[in-house]
PDB file of C-alpha atoms in Angstrom:
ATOM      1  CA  UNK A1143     -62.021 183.520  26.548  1.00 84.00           C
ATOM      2  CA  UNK A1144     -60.327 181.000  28.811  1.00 93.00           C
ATOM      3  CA  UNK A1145     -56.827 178.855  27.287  1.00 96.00           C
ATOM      4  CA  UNK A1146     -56.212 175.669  28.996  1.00 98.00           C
ATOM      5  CA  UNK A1147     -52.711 174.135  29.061  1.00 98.00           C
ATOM      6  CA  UNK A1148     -53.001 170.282  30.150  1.00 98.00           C
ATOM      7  CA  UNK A1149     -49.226 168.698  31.441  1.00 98.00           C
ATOM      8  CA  UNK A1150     -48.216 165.405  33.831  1.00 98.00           C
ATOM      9  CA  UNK A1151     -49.274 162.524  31.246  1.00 97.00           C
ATOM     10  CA  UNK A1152     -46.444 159.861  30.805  1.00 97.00           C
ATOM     11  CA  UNK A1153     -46.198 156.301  30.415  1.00 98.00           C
ATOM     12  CA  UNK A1154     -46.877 154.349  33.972  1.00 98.00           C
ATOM     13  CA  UNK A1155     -46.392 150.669  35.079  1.00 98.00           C
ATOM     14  CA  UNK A1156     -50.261 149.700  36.288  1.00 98.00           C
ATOM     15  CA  UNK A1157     -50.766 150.316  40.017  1.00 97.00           C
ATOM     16  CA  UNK A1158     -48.663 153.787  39.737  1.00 98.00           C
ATOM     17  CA  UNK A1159     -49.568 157.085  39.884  1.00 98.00           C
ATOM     18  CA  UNK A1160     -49.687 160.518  37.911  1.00 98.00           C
ATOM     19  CA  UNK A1161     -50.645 164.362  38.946  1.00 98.00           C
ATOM     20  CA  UNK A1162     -52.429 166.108  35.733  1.00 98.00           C
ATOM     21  CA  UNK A1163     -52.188 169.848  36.088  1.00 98.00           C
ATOM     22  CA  UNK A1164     -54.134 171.705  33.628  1.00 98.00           C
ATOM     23  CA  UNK A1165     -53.262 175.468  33.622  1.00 98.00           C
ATOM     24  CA  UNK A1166     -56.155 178.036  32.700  1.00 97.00           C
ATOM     25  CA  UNK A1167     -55.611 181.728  31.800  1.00 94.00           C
ATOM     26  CA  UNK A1168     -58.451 184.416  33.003  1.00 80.00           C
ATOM     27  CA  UNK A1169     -59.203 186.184  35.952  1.00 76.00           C
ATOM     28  CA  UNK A1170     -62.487 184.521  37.010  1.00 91.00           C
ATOM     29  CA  UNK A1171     -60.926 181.235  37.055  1.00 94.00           C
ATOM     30  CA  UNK A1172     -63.232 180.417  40.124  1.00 94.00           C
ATOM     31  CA  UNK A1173     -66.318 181.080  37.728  1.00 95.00           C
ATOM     32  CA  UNK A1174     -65.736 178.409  36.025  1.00 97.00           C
ATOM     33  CA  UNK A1175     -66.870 174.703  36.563  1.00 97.00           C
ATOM     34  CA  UNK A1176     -63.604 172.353  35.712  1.00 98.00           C
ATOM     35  CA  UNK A1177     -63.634 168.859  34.732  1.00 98.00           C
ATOM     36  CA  UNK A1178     -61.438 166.259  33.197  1.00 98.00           C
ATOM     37  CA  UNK A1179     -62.255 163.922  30.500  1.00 98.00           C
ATOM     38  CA  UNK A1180     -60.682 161.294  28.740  1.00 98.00           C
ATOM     39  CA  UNK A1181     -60.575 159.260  25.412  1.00 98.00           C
ATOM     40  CA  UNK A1182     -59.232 155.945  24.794  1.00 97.00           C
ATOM     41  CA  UNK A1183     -58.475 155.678  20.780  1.00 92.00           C
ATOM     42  CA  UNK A1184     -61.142 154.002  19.222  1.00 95.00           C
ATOM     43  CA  UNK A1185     -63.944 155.295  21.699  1.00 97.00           C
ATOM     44  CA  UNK A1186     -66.468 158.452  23.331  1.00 97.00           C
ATOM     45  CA  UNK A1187     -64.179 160.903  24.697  1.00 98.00           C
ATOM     46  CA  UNK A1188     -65.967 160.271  28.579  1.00 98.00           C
ATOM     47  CA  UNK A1189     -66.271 162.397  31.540  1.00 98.00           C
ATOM     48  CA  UNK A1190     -63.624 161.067  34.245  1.00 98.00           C
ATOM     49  CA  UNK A1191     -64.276 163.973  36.864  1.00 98.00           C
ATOM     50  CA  UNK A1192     -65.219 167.690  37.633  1.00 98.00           C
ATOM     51  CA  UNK A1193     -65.453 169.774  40.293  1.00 98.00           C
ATOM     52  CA  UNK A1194     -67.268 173.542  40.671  1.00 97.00           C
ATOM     53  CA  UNK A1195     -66.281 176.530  40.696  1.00 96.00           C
ATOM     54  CA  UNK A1196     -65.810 177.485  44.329  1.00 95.00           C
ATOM     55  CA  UNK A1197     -64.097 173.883  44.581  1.00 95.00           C
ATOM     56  CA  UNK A1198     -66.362 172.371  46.936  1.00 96.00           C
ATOM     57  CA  UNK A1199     -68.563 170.184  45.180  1.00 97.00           C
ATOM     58  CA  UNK A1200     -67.269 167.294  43.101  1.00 96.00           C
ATOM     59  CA  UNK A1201     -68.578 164.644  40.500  1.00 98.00           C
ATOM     60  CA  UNK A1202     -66.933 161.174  39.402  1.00 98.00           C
ATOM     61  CA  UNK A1203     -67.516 158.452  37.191  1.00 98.00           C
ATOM     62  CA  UNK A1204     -67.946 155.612  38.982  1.00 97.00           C
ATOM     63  CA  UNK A1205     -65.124 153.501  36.911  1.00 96.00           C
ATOM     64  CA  UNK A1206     -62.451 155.982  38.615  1.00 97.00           C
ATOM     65  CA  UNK A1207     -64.201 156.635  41.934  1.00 97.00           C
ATOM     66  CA  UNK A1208     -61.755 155.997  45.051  1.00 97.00           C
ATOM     67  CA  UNK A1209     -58.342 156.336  42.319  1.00 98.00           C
ATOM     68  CA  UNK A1210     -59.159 160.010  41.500  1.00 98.00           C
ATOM     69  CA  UNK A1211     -59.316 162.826  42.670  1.00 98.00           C
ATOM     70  CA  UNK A1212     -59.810 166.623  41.491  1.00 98.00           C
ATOM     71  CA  UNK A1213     -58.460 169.544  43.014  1.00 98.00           C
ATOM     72  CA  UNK A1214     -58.247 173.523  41.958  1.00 98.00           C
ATOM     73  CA  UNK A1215     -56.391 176.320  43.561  1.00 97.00           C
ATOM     74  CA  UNK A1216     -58.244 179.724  42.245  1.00 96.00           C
ATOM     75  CA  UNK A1217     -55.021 181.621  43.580  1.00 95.00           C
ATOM     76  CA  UNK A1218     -53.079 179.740  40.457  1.00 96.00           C
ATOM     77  CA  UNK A1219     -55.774 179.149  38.496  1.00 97.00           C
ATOM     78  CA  UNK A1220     -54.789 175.695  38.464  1.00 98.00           C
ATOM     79  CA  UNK A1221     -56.730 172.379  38.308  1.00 98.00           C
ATOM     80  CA  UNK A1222     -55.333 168.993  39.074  1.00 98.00           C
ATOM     81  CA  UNK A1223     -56.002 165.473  39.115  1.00 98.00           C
ATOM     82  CA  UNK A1224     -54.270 162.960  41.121  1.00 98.00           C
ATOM     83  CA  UNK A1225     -54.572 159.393  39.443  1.00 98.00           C
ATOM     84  CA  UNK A1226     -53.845 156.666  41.584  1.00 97.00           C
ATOM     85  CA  UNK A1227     -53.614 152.821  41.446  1.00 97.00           C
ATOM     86  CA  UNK A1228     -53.680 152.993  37.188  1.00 97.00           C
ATOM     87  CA  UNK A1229     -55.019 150.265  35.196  1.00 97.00           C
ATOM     88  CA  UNK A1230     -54.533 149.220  31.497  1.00 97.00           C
ATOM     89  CA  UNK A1231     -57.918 150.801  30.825  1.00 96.00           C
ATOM     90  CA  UNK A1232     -57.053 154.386  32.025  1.00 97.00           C
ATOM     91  CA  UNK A1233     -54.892 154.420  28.906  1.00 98.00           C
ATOM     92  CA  UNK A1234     -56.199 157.858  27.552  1.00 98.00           C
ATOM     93  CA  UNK A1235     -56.028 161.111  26.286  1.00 98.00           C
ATOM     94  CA  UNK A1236     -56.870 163.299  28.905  1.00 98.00           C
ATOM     95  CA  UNK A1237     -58.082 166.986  28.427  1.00 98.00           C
ATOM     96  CA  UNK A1238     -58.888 169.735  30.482  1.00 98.00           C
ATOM     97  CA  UNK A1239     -62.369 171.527  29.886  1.00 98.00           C
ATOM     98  CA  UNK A1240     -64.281 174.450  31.467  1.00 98.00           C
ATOM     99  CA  UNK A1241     -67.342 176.135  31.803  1.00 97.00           C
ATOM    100  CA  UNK A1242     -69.303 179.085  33.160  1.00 96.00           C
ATOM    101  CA  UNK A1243     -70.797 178.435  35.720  1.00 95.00           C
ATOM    102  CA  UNK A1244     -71.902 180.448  38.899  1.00 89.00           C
ATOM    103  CA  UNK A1245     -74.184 177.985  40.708  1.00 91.00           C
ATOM    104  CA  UNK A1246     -72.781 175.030  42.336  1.00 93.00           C
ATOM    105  CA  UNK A1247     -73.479 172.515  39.152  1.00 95.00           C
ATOM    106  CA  UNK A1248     -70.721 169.956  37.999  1.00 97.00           C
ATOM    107  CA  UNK A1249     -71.601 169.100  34.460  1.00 97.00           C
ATOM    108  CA  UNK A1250     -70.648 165.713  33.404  1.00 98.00           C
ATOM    109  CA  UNK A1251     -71.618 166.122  29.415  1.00 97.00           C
ATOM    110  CA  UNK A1252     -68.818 166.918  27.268  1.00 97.00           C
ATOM    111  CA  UNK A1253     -71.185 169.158  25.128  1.00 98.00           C
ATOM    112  CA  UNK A1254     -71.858 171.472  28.546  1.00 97.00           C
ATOM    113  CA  UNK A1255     -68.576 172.632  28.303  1.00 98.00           C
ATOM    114  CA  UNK A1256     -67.044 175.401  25.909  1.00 97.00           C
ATOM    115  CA  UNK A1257     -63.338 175.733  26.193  1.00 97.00           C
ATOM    116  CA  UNK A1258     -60.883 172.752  26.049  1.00 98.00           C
ATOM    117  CA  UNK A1259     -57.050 172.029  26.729  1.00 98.00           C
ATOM    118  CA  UNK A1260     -55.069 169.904  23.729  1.00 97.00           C
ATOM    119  CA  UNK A1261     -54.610 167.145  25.571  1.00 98.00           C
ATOM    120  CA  UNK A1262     -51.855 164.900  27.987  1.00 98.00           C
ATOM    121  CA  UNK A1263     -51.419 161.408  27.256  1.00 98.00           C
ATOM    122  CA  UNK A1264     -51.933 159.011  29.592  1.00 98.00           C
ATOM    123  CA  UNK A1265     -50.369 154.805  29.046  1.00 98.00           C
ATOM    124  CA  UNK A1266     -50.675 152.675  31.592  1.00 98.00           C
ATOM    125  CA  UNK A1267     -48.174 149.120  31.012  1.00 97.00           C
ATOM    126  CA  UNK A1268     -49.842 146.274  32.409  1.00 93.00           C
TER     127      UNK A1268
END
């Protein structure tokens, strides 16, 4: 069983930035593929980005390619993600989920992955 603890959202002028920590409890944390996703009200909770286990392969969607970017540190089992250069549209819920995984694969389906965080919210003021 693996408990995620998402923290960092807050209300941001567009152009800023935040750092999303999500917390996870277990000690296989580098077993486990990460990723971040995020849902607007009103829409698909969507795949923003994910990263593997061993942390060195990564996936984006393209509409936050080049403003994101993922990071873990197995030591803390810790996963981050640095969002950068906010828009109106990142305006979001945005949870932490994870996945065993012991190949090198990044899911990007929100069904692929079995344990999830509650949640940090995310406005950006245009």
């Amino acid at each position: 069983q693996v408990q995620l603890v998402e923290s960092g959202g807050g209300l941001v002028q567009a152009g800023g930035s935040l750092r999303l920590s999500c917390a996870a409890s277990g000690r296989t944390f580098s077993n486990y593929a990460m990723a971040w996703f995020r849902q607007a009200p009103g829409k698909e909770r969507e795949f923003a980005a994910g990263i593997s286990g061993s942390g060195a392969y990564f996936k984006y969607a393209d509409s936050v390619k080049g403003r994101f970017t993922i990071s873990r540190d197995n030591a803390k089992n810790m996963v981050y993600l640095q969002v950068n250069i906010l828009r109106p549209e990142d305006t979001a819920d945005y949870s932490c989920a994870a996945v065993r995984m012991m190949s090198a694969y990044v899911p990007q389906n929100k069904w692929e992955y079995d344990y999830w965080g509650q949640g940090t919210q995310v406005t950006v003021s245009s």
